[in-house]
PDB file of C-alpha atoms in Angstrom:
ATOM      1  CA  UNK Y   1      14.050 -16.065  34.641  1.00  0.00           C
ATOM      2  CA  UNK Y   2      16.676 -13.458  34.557  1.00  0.00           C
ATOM      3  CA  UNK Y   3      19.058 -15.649  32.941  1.00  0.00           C
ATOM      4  CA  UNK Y   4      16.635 -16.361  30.447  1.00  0.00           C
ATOM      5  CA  UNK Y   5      16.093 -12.964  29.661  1.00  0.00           C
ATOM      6  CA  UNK Y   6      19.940 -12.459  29.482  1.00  0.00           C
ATOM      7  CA  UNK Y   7      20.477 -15.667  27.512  1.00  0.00           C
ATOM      8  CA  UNK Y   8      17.636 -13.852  24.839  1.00  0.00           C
ATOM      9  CA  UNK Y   9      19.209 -10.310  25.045  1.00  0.00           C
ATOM     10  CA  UNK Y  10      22.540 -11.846  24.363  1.00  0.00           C
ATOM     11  CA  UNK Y  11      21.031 -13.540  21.120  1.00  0.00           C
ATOM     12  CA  UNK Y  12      19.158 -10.707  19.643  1.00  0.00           C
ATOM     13  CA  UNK Y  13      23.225  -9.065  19.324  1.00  0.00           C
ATOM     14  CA  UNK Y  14      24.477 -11.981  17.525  1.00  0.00           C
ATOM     15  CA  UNK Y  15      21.525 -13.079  15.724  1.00  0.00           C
ATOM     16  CA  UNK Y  16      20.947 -12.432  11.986  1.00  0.00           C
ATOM     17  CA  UNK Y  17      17.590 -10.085  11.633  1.00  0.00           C
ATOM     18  CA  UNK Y  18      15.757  -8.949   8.699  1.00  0.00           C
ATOM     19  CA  UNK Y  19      12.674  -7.129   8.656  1.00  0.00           C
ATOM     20  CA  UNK Y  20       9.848  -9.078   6.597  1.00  0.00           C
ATOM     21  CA  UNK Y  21       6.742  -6.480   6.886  1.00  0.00           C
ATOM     22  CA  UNK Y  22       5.830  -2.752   7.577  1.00  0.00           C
ATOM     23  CA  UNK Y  23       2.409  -2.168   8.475  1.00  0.00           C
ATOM     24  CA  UNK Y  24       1.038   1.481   9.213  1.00  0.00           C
ATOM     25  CA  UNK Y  25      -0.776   2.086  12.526  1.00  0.00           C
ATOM     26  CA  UNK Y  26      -2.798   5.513  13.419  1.00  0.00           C
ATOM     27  CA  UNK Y  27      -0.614   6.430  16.194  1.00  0.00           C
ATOM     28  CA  UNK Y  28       2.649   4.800  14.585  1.00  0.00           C
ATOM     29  CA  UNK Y  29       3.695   1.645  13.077  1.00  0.00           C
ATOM     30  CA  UNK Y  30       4.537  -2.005  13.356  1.00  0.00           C
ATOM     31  CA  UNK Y  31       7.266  -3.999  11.623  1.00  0.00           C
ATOM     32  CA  UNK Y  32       7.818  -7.868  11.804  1.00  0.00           C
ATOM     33  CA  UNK Y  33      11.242  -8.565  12.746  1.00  0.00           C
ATOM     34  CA  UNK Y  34      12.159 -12.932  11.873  1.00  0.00           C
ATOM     35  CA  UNK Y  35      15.689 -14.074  12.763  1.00  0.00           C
ATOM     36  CA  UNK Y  36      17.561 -16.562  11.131  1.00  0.00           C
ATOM     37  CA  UNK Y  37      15.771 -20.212  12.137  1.00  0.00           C
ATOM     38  CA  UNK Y  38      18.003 -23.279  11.588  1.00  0.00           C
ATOM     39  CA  UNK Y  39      15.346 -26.572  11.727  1.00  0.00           C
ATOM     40  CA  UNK Y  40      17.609 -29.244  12.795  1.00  0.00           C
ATOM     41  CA  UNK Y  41      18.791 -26.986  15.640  1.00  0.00           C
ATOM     42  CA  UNK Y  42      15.570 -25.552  17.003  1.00  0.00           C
ATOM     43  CA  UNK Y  43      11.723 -26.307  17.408  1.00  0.00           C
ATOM     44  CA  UNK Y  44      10.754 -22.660  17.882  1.00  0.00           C
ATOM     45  CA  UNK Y  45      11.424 -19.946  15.977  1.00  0.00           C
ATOM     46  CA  UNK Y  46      11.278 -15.868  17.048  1.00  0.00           C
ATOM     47  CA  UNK Y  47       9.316 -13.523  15.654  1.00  0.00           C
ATOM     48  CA  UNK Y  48       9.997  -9.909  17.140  1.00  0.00           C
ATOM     49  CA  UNK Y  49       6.994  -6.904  16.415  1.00  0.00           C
ATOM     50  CA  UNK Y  50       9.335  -3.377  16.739  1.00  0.00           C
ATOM     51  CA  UNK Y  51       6.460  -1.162  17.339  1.00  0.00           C
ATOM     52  CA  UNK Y  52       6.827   2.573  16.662  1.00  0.00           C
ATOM     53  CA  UNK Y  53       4.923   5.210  17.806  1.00  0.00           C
ATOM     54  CA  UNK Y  54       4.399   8.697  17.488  1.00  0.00           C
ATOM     55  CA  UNK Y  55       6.014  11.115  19.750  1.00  0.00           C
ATOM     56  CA  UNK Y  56       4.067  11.312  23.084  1.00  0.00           C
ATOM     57  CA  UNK Y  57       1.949   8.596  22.612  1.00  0.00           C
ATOM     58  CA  UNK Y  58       2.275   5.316  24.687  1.00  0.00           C
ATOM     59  CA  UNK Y  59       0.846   1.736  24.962  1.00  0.00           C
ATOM     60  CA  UNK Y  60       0.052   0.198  28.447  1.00  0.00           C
ATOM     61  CA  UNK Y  61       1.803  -3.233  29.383  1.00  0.00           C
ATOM     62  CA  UNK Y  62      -0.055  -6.360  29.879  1.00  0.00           C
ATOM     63  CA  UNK Y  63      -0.112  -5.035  33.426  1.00  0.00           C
ATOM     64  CA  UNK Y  64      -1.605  -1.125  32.856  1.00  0.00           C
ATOM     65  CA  UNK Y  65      -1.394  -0.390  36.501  1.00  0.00           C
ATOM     66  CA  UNK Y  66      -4.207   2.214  38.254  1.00  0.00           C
ATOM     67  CA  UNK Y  67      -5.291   2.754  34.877  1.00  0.00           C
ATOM     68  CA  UNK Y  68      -5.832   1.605  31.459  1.00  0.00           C
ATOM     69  CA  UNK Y  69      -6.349  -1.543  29.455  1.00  0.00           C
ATOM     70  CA  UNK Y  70      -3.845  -4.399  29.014  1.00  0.00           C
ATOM     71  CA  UNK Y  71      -2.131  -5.452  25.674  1.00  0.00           C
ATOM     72  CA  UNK Y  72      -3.225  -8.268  24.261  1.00  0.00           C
ATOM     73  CA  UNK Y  73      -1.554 -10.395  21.550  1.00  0.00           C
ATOM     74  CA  UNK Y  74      -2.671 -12.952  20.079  1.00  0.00           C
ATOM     75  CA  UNK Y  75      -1.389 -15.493  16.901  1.00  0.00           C
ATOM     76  CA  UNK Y  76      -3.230 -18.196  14.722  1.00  0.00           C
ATOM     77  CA  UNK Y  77      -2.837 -20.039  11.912  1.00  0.00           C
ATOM     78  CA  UNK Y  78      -3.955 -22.583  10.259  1.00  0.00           C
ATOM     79  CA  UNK Y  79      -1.220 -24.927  10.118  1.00  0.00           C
ATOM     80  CA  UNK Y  80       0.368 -26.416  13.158  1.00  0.00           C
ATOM     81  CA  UNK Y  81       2.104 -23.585  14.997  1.00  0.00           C
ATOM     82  CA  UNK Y  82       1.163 -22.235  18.365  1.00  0.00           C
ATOM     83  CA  UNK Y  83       2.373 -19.277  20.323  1.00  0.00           C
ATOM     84  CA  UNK Y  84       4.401 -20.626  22.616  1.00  0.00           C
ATOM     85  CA  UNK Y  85       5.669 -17.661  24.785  1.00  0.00           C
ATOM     86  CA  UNK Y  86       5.466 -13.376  24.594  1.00  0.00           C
ATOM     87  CA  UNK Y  87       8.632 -11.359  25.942  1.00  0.00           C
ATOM     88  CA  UNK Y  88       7.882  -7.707  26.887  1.00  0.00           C
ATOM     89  CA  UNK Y  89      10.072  -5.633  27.610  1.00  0.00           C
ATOM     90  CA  UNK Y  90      10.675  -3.600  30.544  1.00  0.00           C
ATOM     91  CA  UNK Y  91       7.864  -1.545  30.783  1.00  0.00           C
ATOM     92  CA  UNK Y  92       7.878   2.327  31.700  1.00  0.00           C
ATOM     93  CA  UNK Y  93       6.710   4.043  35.120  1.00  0.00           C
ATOM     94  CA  UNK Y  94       4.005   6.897  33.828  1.00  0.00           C
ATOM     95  CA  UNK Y  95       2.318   8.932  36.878  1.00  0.00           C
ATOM     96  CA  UNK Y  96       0.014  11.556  35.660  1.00  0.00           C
ATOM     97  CA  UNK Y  97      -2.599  12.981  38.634  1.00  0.00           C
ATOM     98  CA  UNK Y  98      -1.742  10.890  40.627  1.00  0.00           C
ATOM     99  CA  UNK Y  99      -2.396   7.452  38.755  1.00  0.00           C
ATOM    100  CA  UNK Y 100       0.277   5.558  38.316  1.00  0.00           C
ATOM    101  CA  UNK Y 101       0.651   2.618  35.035  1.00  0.00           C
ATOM    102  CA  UNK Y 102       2.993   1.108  32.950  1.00  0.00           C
ATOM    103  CA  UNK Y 103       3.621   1.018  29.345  1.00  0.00           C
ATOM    104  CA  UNK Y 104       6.034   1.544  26.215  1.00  0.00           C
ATOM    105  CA  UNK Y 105       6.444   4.648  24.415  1.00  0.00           C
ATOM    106  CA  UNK Y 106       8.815   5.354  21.184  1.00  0.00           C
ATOM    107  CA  UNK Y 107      10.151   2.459  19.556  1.00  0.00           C
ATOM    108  CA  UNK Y 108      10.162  -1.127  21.129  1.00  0.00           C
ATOM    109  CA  UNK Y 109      10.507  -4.420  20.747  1.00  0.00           C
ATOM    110  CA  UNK Y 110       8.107  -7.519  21.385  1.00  0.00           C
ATOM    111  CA  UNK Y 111       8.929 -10.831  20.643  1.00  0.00           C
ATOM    112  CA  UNK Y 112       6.946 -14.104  20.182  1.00  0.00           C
ATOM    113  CA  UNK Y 113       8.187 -17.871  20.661  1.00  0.00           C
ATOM    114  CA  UNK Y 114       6.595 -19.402  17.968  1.00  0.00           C
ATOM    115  CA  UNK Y 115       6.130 -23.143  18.328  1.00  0.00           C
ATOM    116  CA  UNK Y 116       5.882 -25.882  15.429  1.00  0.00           C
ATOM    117  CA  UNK Y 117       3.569 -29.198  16.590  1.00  0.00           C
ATOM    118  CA  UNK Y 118       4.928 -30.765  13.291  1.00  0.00           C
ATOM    119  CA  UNK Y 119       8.747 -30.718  11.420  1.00  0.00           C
ATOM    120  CA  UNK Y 120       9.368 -28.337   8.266  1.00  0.00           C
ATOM    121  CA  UNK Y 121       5.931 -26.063   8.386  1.00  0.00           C
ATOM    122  CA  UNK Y 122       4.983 -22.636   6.842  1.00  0.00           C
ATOM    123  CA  UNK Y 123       2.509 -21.196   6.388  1.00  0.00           C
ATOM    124  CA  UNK Y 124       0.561 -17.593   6.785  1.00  0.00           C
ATOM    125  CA  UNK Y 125       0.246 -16.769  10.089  1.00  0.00           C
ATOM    126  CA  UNK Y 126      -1.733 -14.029  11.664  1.00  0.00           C
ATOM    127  CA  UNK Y 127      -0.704 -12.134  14.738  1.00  0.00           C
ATOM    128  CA  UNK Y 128      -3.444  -9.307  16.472  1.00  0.00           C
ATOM    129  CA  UNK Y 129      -2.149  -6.602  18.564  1.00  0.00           C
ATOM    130  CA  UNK Y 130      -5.375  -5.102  20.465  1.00  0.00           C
ATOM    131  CA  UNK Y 131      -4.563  -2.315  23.407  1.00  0.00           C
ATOM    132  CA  UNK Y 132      -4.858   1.434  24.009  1.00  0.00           C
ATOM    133  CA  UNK Y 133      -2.598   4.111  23.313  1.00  0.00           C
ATOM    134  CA  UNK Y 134      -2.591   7.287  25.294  1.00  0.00           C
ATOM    135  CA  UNK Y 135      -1.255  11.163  25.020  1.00  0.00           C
ATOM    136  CA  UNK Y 136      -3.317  13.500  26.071  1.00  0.00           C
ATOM    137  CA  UNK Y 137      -6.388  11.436  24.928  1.00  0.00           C
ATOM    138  CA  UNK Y 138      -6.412   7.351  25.043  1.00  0.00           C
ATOM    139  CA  UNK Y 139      -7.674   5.732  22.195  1.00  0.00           C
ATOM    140  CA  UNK Y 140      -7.834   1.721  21.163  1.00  0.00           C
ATOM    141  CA  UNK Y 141      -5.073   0.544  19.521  1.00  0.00           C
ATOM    142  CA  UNK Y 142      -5.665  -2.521  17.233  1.00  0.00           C
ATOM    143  CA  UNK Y 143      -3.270  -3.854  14.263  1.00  0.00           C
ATOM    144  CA  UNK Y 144      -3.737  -7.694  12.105  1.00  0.00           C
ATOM    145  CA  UNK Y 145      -0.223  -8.763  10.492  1.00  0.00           C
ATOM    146  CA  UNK Y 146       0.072 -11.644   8.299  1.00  0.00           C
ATOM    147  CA  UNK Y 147       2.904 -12.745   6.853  1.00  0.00           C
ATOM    148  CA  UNK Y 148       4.483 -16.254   6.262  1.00  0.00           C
ATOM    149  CA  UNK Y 149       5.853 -18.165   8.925  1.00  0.00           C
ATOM    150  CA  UNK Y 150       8.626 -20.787   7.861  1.00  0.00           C
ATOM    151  CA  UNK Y 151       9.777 -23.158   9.771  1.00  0.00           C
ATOM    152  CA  UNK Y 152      11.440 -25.432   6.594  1.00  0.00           C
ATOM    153  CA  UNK Y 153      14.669 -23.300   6.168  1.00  0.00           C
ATOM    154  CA  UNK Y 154      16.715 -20.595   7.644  1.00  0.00           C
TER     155      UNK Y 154
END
């Protein structure tokens, strides 16, 4: 697994990234990262979501720890293309009174394996964010981004 991760790390330096779609949040904002997809070389494609959030303010993990409520992602579409896989990153240690979870603050990335069952797709896909951000009050955190997903040409 940890090669994986260092085999994916190691790609995101070299790889070619443009940003697609900007989408304002209340607590910050979310921006659809797609990297250069060659078809005859791959059958997934990545999609990264740099989420931004205002200062102080954090999102739990998938695994919130003592407290909170896990991130969930989710993608559909139409066409033939399934989520294949979701890479976190590392998450951050909070402790406040004595309750101890895990989450992202600032700017981070998340990025989805996107899968297509069938050669030279795209077509609009929709990926949901749903999870709670926290400062000195928690509050849920929910965000819809659609934007094309091409798996035809780089």
């Amino acid at each position: 697994m940890k090669i994986r991760l260092y085999i994916l790390s190691l790609f995101l330096l070299i790889a070619n990234i443009y940003s697609q779609k900007m989408i304002e949040t209340e607590r910050g904002k979310i921006e659809i990262l797609k990297f250069d997809y060659d078809p005859e070389l791959n059958d997934s494609r990545l999609i990264g979501l740099k989420i931004s959030l205002e200062e102080g303010w954090h999102l739990y993990w998938t695994n919130p720890g003592d407290a909170g409520i896990p991130t969930n992602i989710s993608f559909e579409s139409k066409e033939k293309i399934r989520l294949k896989n979701i890479y976190f990153p590392v998450p951050k240690h909070f402790v406040s009174e004595g309750v101890t979870s895990f989450g992202f603050e600032g700017s981070f990335l998340i990025l989805l394996e996107l899968e297509a069952v069938e050669k030279k797709i795209k077509a609009i896909g929709k990926i949901k964010i749903e999870g709670l951000v926290c400062k000195d009050i928690c509050q849920p955190f929910e965000a819809v981004v659609e934007d094309t997903i091409n798996f035809v040409e780089k």
